[in-house]
PDB file of C-alpha atoms in Angstrom:
ATOM      1  CA  SER A  62      -8.250  38.486 -28.898  1.00 30.00           C
ATOM      2  CA  GLY A  63      -6.383  35.328 -27.904  1.00 33.00           C
ATOM      3  CA  GLY A  64      -4.321  35.982 -24.784  1.00 34.00           C
ATOM      4  CA  ALA A  65      -5.069  34.182 -21.538  1.00 40.00           C
ATOM      5  CA  GLN A  66      -7.600  35.918 -19.283  1.00 33.00           C
ATOM      6  CA  GLY A  67      -7.174  35.463 -15.525  1.00 33.00           C
ATOM      7  CA  SER A  68      -5.601  32.550 -13.668  1.00 33.00           C
ATOM      8  CA  ALA A  69      -5.991  30.324 -10.636  1.00 36.00           C
ATOM      9  CA  SER A  70      -4.939  26.812  -9.771  1.00 34.00           C
ATOM     10  CA  SER A  71      -4.997  24.306  -6.953  1.00 43.00           C
ATOM     11  CA  GLY A  72      -6.769  21.087  -7.901  1.00 56.00           C
ATOM     12  CA  THR A  73      -5.603  18.142  -9.953  1.00 70.00           C
ATOM     13  CA  VAL A  74      -6.704  15.206 -12.052  1.00 83.00           C
ATOM     14  CA  ALA A  75      -5.757  12.043 -10.177  1.00 87.00           C
ATOM     15  CA  LEU A  76      -3.356   9.528 -11.702  1.00 90.00           C
ATOM     16  CA  ASN A  77      -4.433   6.010 -12.642  1.00 95.00           C
ATOM     17  CA  THR A  78      -8.154   6.459 -12.198  1.00 94.00           C
ATOM     18  CA  TRP A  79     -10.952   7.357 -14.601  1.00 95.00           C
ATOM     19  CA  THR A  80     -11.994  10.998 -14.198  1.00 93.00           C
ATOM     20  CA  HIS A  81     -14.765  12.781 -16.067  1.00 94.00           C
ATOM     21  CA  VAL A  82     -13.624  16.260 -17.051  1.00 92.00           C
ATOM     22  CA  ALA A  83     -15.570  19.002 -18.801  1.00 92.00           C
ATOM     23  CA  ILE A  84     -14.926  22.596 -19.711  1.00 91.00           C
ATOM     24  CA  VAL A  85     -17.956  24.788 -20.370  1.00 93.00           C
ATOM     25  CA  ARG A  86     -18.264  28.381 -21.499  1.00 93.00           C
ATOM     26  CA  SER A  87     -21.580  30.074 -20.854  1.00 95.00           C
ATOM     27  CA  SER A  88     -22.113  33.785 -21.566  1.00 95.00           C
ATOM     28  CA  GLY A  89     -18.427  34.572 -21.189  1.00 91.00           C
ATOM     29  CA  THR A  90     -17.822  32.509 -18.055  1.00 90.00           C
ATOM     30  CA  LEU A  91     -15.550  29.473 -18.301  1.00 88.00           C
ATOM     31  CA  THR A  92     -16.148  26.656 -15.803  1.00 89.00           C
ATOM     32  CA  TYR A  93     -14.287  23.403 -15.196  1.00 87.00           C
ATOM     33  CA  TYR A  94     -16.154  20.353 -13.954  1.00 90.00           C
ATOM     34  CA  ILE A  95     -14.351  17.359 -12.475  1.00 90.00           C
ATOM     35  CA  ASN A  96     -16.499  14.293 -11.885  1.00 92.00           C
ATOM     36  CA  GLY A  97     -19.611  16.454 -12.128  1.00 93.00           C
ATOM     37  CA  THR A  98     -18.558  19.103  -9.617  1.00 90.00           C
ATOM     38  CA  ALA A  99     -17.848  22.705 -10.629  1.00 88.00           C
ATOM     39  CA  SER A 100     -14.178  23.268  -9.856  1.00 85.00           C
ATOM     40  CA  GLY A 101     -13.370  26.820 -10.880  1.00 83.00           C
ATOM     41  CA  THR A 102     -14.643  29.702 -12.980  1.00 83.00           C
ATOM     42  CA  SER A 103     -13.043  32.566 -14.869  1.00 82.00           C
ATOM     43  CA  ALA A 104     -14.186  35.345 -17.185  1.00 83.00           C
ATOM     44  CA  GLN A 105     -13.248  34.157 -20.692  1.00 82.00           C
ATOM     45  CA  SER A 106     -14.608  35.888 -23.774  1.00 83.00           C
ATOM     46  CA  ASN A 107     -11.895  34.987 -26.283  1.00 82.00           C
ATOM     47  CA  THR A 108     -12.853  34.127 -29.831  1.00 84.00           C
ATOM     48  CA  TRP A 109     -10.848  31.088 -30.932  1.00 84.00           C
ATOM     49  CA  THR A 110     -11.104  30.844 -34.700  1.00 81.00           C
ATOM     50  CA  ALA A 111      -8.488  28.111 -35.163  1.00 75.00           C
ATOM     51  CA  ASN A 112     -10.325  25.065 -36.425  1.00 77.00           C
ATOM     52  CA  THR A 113      -7.995  22.062 -36.727  1.00 83.00           C
ATOM     53  CA  PRO A 114      -9.007  19.750 -33.863  1.00 91.00           C
ATOM     54  CA  LYS A 115      -6.634  17.244 -32.312  1.00 92.00           C
ATOM     55  CA  VAL A 116      -7.241  14.777 -29.500  1.00 95.00           C
ATOM     56  CA  GLY A 117      -4.393  13.563 -27.305  1.00 94.00           C
ATOM     57  CA  GLY A 118      -1.648  15.732 -28.835  1.00 88.00           C
ATOM     58  CA  GLN A 119      -0.817  19.107 -30.347  1.00 79.00           C
ATOM     59  CA  GLY A 120       0.656  17.921 -33.633  1.00 65.00           C
ATOM     60  CA  TRP A 121       3.802  20.043 -33.716  1.00 65.00           C
ATOM     61  CA  ALA A 122       5.474  18.813 -30.480  1.00 64.00           C
ATOM     62  CA  SER A 123       5.510  15.267 -29.118  1.00 69.00           C
ATOM     63  CA  ALA A 124       6.285  16.657 -25.647  1.00 73.00           C
ATOM     64  CA  TYR A 125       2.623  17.635 -25.222  1.00 83.00           C
ATOM     65  CA  CYS A 126       1.044  14.272 -26.083  1.00 89.00           C
ATOM     66  CA  PHE A 127      -1.365  12.683 -23.626  1.00 93.00           C
ATOM     67  CA  ASN A 128      -0.139   9.795 -21.489  1.00 92.00           C
ATOM     68  CA  GLY A 129      -2.952   7.334 -20.812  1.00 95.00           C
ATOM     69  CA  TYR A 130      -6.515   6.733 -21.989  1.00 96.00           C
ATOM     70  CA  ILE A 131      -9.153   9.118 -23.364  1.00 97.00           C
ATOM     71  CA  SER A 132     -12.730   7.927 -23.736  1.00 96.00           C
ATOM     72  CA  ASN A 133     -15.866   9.529 -25.194  1.00 96.00           C
ATOM     73  CA  LEU A 134     -14.508  12.935 -26.106  1.00 97.00           C
ATOM     74  CA  ARG A 135     -17.442  15.139 -27.062  1.00 97.00           C
ATOM     75  CA  PHE A 136     -17.158  18.646 -28.520  1.00 97.00           C
ATOM     76  CA  VAL A 137     -20.391  20.654 -28.462  1.00 97.00           C
ATOM     77  CA  ASN A 138     -20.402  24.092 -30.090  1.00 95.00           C
ATOM     78  CA  GLY A 139     -22.989  26.712 -29.188  1.00 96.00           C
ATOM     79  CA  ILE A 140     -24.382  24.988 -26.102  1.00 96.00           C
ATOM     80  CA  ALA A 141     -23.368  25.047 -22.436  1.00 97.00           C
ATOM     81  CA  VAL A 142     -24.255  21.402 -21.753  1.00 98.00           C
ATOM     82  CA  TYR A 143     -23.695  21.710 -17.990  1.00 97.00           C
ATOM     83  CA  THR A 144     -25.050  24.656 -16.013  1.00 96.00           C
ATOM     84  CA  GLY A 145     -24.226  23.433 -12.510  1.00 95.00           C
ATOM     85  CA  ASN A 146     -23.158  20.313 -10.644  1.00 96.00           C
ATOM     86  CA  PHE A 147     -24.429  17.191 -12.379  1.00 97.00           C
ATOM     87  CA  THR A 148     -24.449  13.422 -12.159  1.00 97.00           C
ATOM     88  CA  VAL A 149     -21.771  12.007 -14.451  1.00 96.00           C
ATOM     89  CA  PRO A 150     -23.180   9.644 -17.122  1.00 92.00           C
ATOM     90  CA  THR A 151     -22.702   5.938 -16.489  1.00 90.00           C
ATOM     91  CA  SER A 152     -22.841   4.903 -20.147  1.00 90.00           C
ATOM     92  CA  PRO A 153     -21.203   6.173 -23.363  1.00 92.00           C
ATOM     93  CA  LEU A 154     -22.073   9.676 -24.536  1.00 95.00           C
ATOM     94  CA  ALA A 155     -24.305  10.212 -27.564  1.00 94.00           C
ATOM     95  CA  ALA A 156     -24.794  13.001 -30.070  1.00 96.00           C
ATOM     96  CA  THR A 157     -28.287  13.543 -28.663  1.00 96.00           C
ATOM     97  CA  GLN A 158     -29.540  13.550 -25.103  1.00 96.00           C
ATOM     98  CA  SER A 159     -32.502  14.570 -22.990  1.00 95.00           C
ATOM     99  CA  SER A 160     -32.289  17.375 -20.478  1.00 96.00           C
ATOM    100  CA  GLY A 161     -31.654  16.648 -16.817  1.00 96.00           C
ATOM    101  CA  THR A 162     -30.692  18.408 -13.616  1.00 97.00           C
ATOM    102  CA  ASN A 163     -28.222  21.090 -14.749  1.00 98.00           C
ATOM    103  CA  ILE A 164     -27.868  19.231 -18.071  1.00 98.00           C
ATOM    104  CA  ALA A 165     -29.029  20.705 -21.383  1.00 97.00           C
ATOM    105  CA  ALA A 166     -30.774  18.671 -24.079  1.00 97.00           C
ATOM    106  CA  LEU A 167     -28.904  18.031 -27.323  1.00 96.00           C
ATOM    107  CA  THR A 168     -30.780  17.547 -30.585  1.00 90.00           C
ATOM    108  CA  GLY A 169     -27.764  16.208 -32.459  1.00 77.00           C
ATOM    109  CA  THR A 170     -26.561  19.047 -34.656  1.00 90.00           C
ATOM    110  CA  GLN A 171     -24.940  20.840 -31.711  1.00 94.00           C
ATOM    111  CA  THR A 172     -22.574  17.905 -31.160  1.00 97.00           C
ATOM    112  CA  THR A 173     -19.704  18.725 -33.495  1.00 96.00           C
ATOM    113  CA  LEU A 174     -17.421  15.771 -32.645  1.00 96.00           C
ATOM    114  CA  LEU A 175     -17.834  12.551 -30.664  1.00 96.00           C
ATOM    115  CA  THR A 176     -14.925  10.145 -30.785  1.00 96.00           C
ATOM    116  CA  SER A 177     -12.707   7.653 -28.943  1.00 95.00           C
ATOM    117  CA  GLN A 178     -15.611   5.417 -28.005  1.00 92.00           C
ATOM    118  CA  SER A 179     -15.854   2.816 -30.805  1.00 89.00           C
ATOM    119  CA  ASN A 180     -14.010  -0.255 -32.082  1.00 88.00           C
ATOM    120  CA  ARG A 181     -12.200   2.023 -34.540  1.00 89.00           C
ATOM    121  CA  TYR A 182     -11.633   5.758 -34.609  1.00 93.00           C
ATOM    122  CA  LEU A 183     -14.881   7.313 -35.824  1.00 93.00           C
ATOM    123  CA  ASP A 184     -16.813  10.483 -35.359  1.00 96.00           C
ATOM    124  CA  ASN A 185     -20.215   9.504 -34.000  1.00 95.00           C
ATOM    125  CA  SER A 186     -21.693  12.977 -34.352  1.00 96.00           C
ATOM    126  CA  THR A 187     -24.049  13.691 -37.240  1.00 95.00           C
ATOM    127  CA  ASN A 188     -21.071  15.217 -39.084  1.00 95.00           C
ATOM    128  CA  SER A 189     -19.307  11.850 -39.421  1.00 96.00           C
ATOM    129  CA  TRP A 190     -15.919  13.532 -39.845  1.00 96.00           C
ATOM    130  CA  THR A 191     -13.014  11.337 -40.901  1.00 97.00           C
ATOM    131  CA  VAL A 192     -10.781  10.810 -37.856  1.00 96.00           C
ATOM    132  CA  SER A 193      -7.110  10.356 -38.764  1.00 95.00           C
ATOM    133  CA  THR A 194      -4.498   8.846 -36.474  1.00 94.00           C
ATOM    134  CA  ASN A 195      -0.940   9.977 -35.830  1.00 91.00           C
ATOM    135  CA  GLY A 196       1.490   7.503 -34.291  1.00 90.00           C
ATOM    136  CA  SER A 197      -1.097   4.682 -34.111  1.00 91.00           C
ATOM    137  CA  PRO A 198      -3.050   5.306 -30.900  1.00 93.00           C
ATOM    138  CA  GLN A 199      -4.542   2.018 -29.793  1.00 93.00           C
ATOM    139  CA  ILE A 200      -8.208   1.098 -29.482  1.00 92.00           C
ATOM    140  CA  SER A 201      -8.723  -0.267 -25.989  1.00 90.00           C
ATOM    141  CA  GLY A 202     -11.443  -2.160 -24.165  1.00 87.00           C
ATOM    142  CA  PHE A 203     -10.468  -0.275 -21.008  1.00 90.00           C
ATOM    143  CA  MET A 204     -13.345   2.073 -20.201  1.00 90.00           C
ATOM    144  CA  PRO A 205     -14.977   4.076 -17.425  1.00 92.00           C
ATOM    145  CA  PHE A 206     -18.227   2.091 -17.711  1.00 87.00           C
ATOM    146  CA  THR A 207     -19.408  -1.355 -16.726  1.00 79.00           C
ATOM    147  CA  PRO A 208     -19.129  -3.409 -19.949  1.00 71.00           C
ATOM    148  CA  ASN A 209     -22.241  -4.820 -21.559  1.00 65.00           C
ATOM    149  CA  THR A 210     -22.884  -6.633 -24.815  1.00 61.00           C
ATOM    150  CA  SER A 211     -23.159  -3.457 -26.892  1.00 61.00           C
ATOM    151  CA  TYR A 212     -19.764  -2.028 -25.957  1.00 58.00           C
ATOM    152  CA  SER A 213     -17.874  -4.838 -24.251  1.00 57.00           C
ATOM    153  CA  THR A 214     -14.776  -4.910 -26.477  1.00 61.00           C
ATOM    154  CA  TYR A 215     -13.939  -1.221 -26.866  1.00 74.00           C
ATOM    155  CA  GLY A 216     -14.337   2.061 -25.104  1.00 87.00           C
ATOM    156  CA  SER A 217     -11.245   4.283 -25.186  1.00 94.00           C
ATOM    157  CA  GLY A 218      -8.093   5.234 -27.021  1.00 95.00           C
ATOM    158  CA  TYR A 219      -4.635   4.688 -25.563  1.00 96.00           C
ATOM    159  CA  PHE A 220      -2.035   7.421 -26.112  1.00 95.00           C
ATOM    160  CA  ASP A 221       1.611   6.722 -25.247  1.00 92.00           C
ATOM    161  CA  GLY A 222       2.741  10.264 -24.439  1.00 89.00           C
ATOM    162  CA  SER A 223       5.146  10.542 -27.363  1.00 86.00           C
ATOM    163  CA  THR A 224       3.630  10.694 -30.846  1.00 85.00           C
ATOM    164  CA  MET A 225       0.026   9.485 -30.688  1.00 91.00           C
ATOM    165  CA  SER A 226      -2.980  11.715 -31.417  1.00 93.00           C
ATOM    166  CA  LEU A 227      -6.204  11.962 -33.417  1.00 95.00           C
ATOM    167  CA  THR A 228      -6.886  14.647 -36.010  1.00 93.00           C
ATOM    168  CA  VAL A 229      -9.924  15.899 -37.920  1.00 94.00           C
ATOM    169  CA  ALA A 230      -9.608  18.110 -40.994  1.00 93.00           C
ATOM    170  CA  SER A 231      -9.988  21.857 -40.515  1.00 90.00           C
ATOM    171  CA  ASN A 232     -13.559  23.102 -40.503  1.00 92.00           C
ATOM    172  CA  SER A 233     -15.211  26.280 -39.261  1.00 91.00           C
ATOM    173  CA  ALA A 234     -17.493  24.120 -37.108  1.00 92.00           C
ATOM    174  CA  PHE A 235     -14.594  23.919 -34.628  1.00 91.00           C
ATOM    175  CA  SER A 236     -14.191  27.685 -34.235  1.00 89.00           C
ATOM    176  CA  LEU A 237     -15.292  28.856 -30.788  1.00 90.00           C
ATOM    177  CA  THR A 238     -17.060  32.209 -30.662  1.00 91.00           C
ATOM    178  CA  GLY A 239     -19.690  31.729 -27.956  1.00 94.00           C
ATOM    179  CA  ASP A 240     -20.903  28.997 -25.631  1.00 96.00           C
ATOM    180  CA  PHE A 241     -19.301  25.566 -25.908  1.00 95.00           C
ATOM    181  CA  THR A 242     -18.664  22.342 -24.009  1.00 96.00           C
ATOM    182  CA  ILE A 243     -15.752  19.920 -24.338  1.00 95.00           C
ATOM    183  CA  GLU A 244     -15.787  16.801 -22.191  1.00 97.00           C
ATOM    184  CA  ALA A 245     -14.213  13.378 -21.887  1.00 96.00           C
ATOM    185  CA  TRP A 246     -13.202  10.680 -19.482  1.00 96.00           C
ATOM    186  CA  VAL A 247      -9.441  10.608 -18.946  1.00 95.00           C
ATOM    187  CA  TYR A 248      -7.157   8.077 -17.289  1.00 96.00           C
ATOM    188  CA  LEU A 249      -3.830   9.845 -16.787  1.00 93.00           C
ATOM    189  CA  THR A 250      -0.829   7.566 -16.244  1.00 93.00           C
ATOM    190  CA  SER A 251       1.982  10.124 -15.912  1.00 88.00           C
ATOM    191  CA  ALA A 252       2.379  13.485 -14.179  1.00 80.00           C
ATOM    192  CA  SER A 253       5.524  14.330 -16.120  1.00 83.00           C
ATOM    193  CA  GLY A 254       5.042  16.968 -18.793  1.00 80.00           C
ATOM    194  CA  THR A 255       2.051  18.903 -20.134  1.00 83.00           C
ATOM    195  CA  LYS A 256      -0.572  16.477 -21.455  1.00 88.00           C
ATOM    196  CA  THR A 257      -3.031  17.545 -24.150  1.00 89.00           C
ATOM    197  CA  ILE A 258      -6.638  16.392 -23.990  1.00 92.00           C
ATOM    198  CA  PHE A 259      -7.886  18.543 -26.885  1.00 92.00           C
ATOM    199  CA  THR A 260      -6.665  21.430 -29.011  1.00 88.00           C
ATOM    200  CA  ASN A 261      -7.704  23.355 -32.098  1.00 85.00           C
ATOM    201  CA  ARG A 262      -4.405  25.256 -32.326  1.00 78.00           C
ATOM    202  CA  THR A 263      -2.035  24.872 -35.252  1.00 72.00           C
ATOM    203  CA  SER A 264       1.195  25.962 -33.540  1.00 68.00           C
ATOM    204  CA  TYR A 265       2.661  26.665 -30.113  1.00 65.00           C
ATOM    205  CA  ALA A 266       2.229  30.418 -30.544  1.00 64.00           C
ATOM    206  CA  ASN A 267      -1.191  30.268 -32.204  1.00 61.00           C
ATOM    207  CA  SER A 268      -3.285  32.725 -30.181  1.00 64.00           C
ATOM    208  CA  THR A 269      -6.448  32.054 -32.198  1.00 72.00           C
ATOM    209  CA  GLY A 270      -6.813  28.558 -30.747  1.00 74.00           C
ATOM    210  CA  LEU A 271      -6.916  26.850 -27.390  1.00 79.00           C
ATOM    211  CA  ALA A 272      -5.193  23.835 -25.900  1.00 79.00           C
ATOM    212  CA  TRP A 273      -6.887  22.009 -23.008  1.00 81.00           C
ATOM    213  CA  VAL A 274      -4.166  20.269 -21.009  1.00 81.00           C
ATOM    214  CA  THR A 275      -3.124  18.836 -17.669  1.00 79.00           C
ATOM    215  CA  GLN A 276      -0.186  20.684 -16.138  1.00 72.00           C
ATOM    216  CA  SER A 277       3.219  19.067 -15.687  1.00 71.00           C
ATOM    217  CA  GLY A 278       3.743  17.818 -12.145  1.00 68.00           C
ATOM    218  CA  SER A 279       0.533  19.187 -10.641  1.00 66.00           C
ATOM    219  CA  GLN A 280      -1.965  17.672 -13.124  1.00 72.00           C
ATOM    220  CA  ALA A 281      -4.025  20.870 -12.835  1.00 69.00           C
ATOM    221  CA  LEU A 282      -6.362  21.459 -15.756  1.00 74.00           C
ATOM    222  CA  SER A 283      -5.453  24.474 -17.886  1.00 75.00           C
ATOM    223  CA  ILE A 284      -6.375  26.299 -21.060  1.00 72.00           C
ATOM    224  CA  TYR A 285      -3.410  27.551 -23.069  1.00 70.00           C
ATOM    225  CA  THR A 286      -3.574  30.315 -25.680  1.00 65.00           C
ATOM    226  CA  ASP A 287      -0.492  31.949 -27.179  1.00 57.00           C
ATOM    227  CA  ARG A 288       1.949  30.253 -24.751  1.00 52.00           C
ATOM    228  CA  LYS A 289      -0.086  31.514 -21.810  1.00 51.00           C
ATOM    229  CA  SER A 290      -2.427  29.620 -19.544  1.00 52.00           C
ATOM    230  CA  THR A 291      -5.693  30.146 -17.763  1.00 51.00           C
ATOM    231  CA  ARG A 292      -5.511  27.719 -14.859  1.00 47.00           C
ATOM    232  CA  LEU A 293      -8.785  27.476 -13.026  1.00 45.00           C
ATOM    233  CA  ASN A 294      -9.286  26.238  -9.503  1.00 39.00           C
ATOM    234  CA  SER A 295      -9.946  22.490  -9.781  1.00 38.00           C
ATOM    235  CA  SER A 296     -10.207  21.704  -6.112  1.00 31.00           C
ATOM    236  CA  HIS A 297     -12.577  18.729  -6.178  1.00 28.00           C
ATOM    237  CA  VAL A 298     -11.432  15.444  -7.659  1.00 29.00           C
ATOM    238  CA  ALA A 299     -13.203  12.206  -6.831  1.00 25.00           C
ATOM    239  CA  LEU A 300     -10.606   9.512  -6.211  1.00 23.00           C
ATOM    240  CA  SER A 301     -12.836   6.459  -6.217  1.00 19.00           C
TER     241      SER A 301
END
């Protein structure tokens, strides 16, 4: 397994505005959510055993680095956190959460990685992985939430689109064999080039991993495996 399965595209992630994005696989169906609205589905049963996670870049090519801000990236393995349209959180994500309308509860151990939300690069999941930086991505107070005293001086990471990314050491906890959810707030500042939000691939041609990106020019959300893409219809983007 590893090749792209199916394709569609039309919607985009807006430039210069905070957008909540999530990709969820549930029982072999992959769904994109943009600002809480389901924006495309595709059959996707690939097993992605690559397990070297990176945020904001793909490690082997600076051309794919993210341009802008990423906040509160959460990787949940084994759980489809969102099962339908949902209200986007208005405060930072946590490793645990209660259930809500079309939102699954998390007990903590399902959250494999939670980063880019603190005053230094940490993993706030129960795993407490060491988060390494490449190219010195900057901690920023710019965030998608209204500041308060508990998180008024930090809230996102800034990536310059050239060399900056975050890396966690390889671990089987990042292999994707069933349901999963990856989500974050993104503030994209350039439409030029493919911009990586998250990947667990180790090379451009690595078909055992995925790369979640925004497409060059169109800013459509895509999943890449083995140089191929699964571009799902992302027709709803809130611009406010």
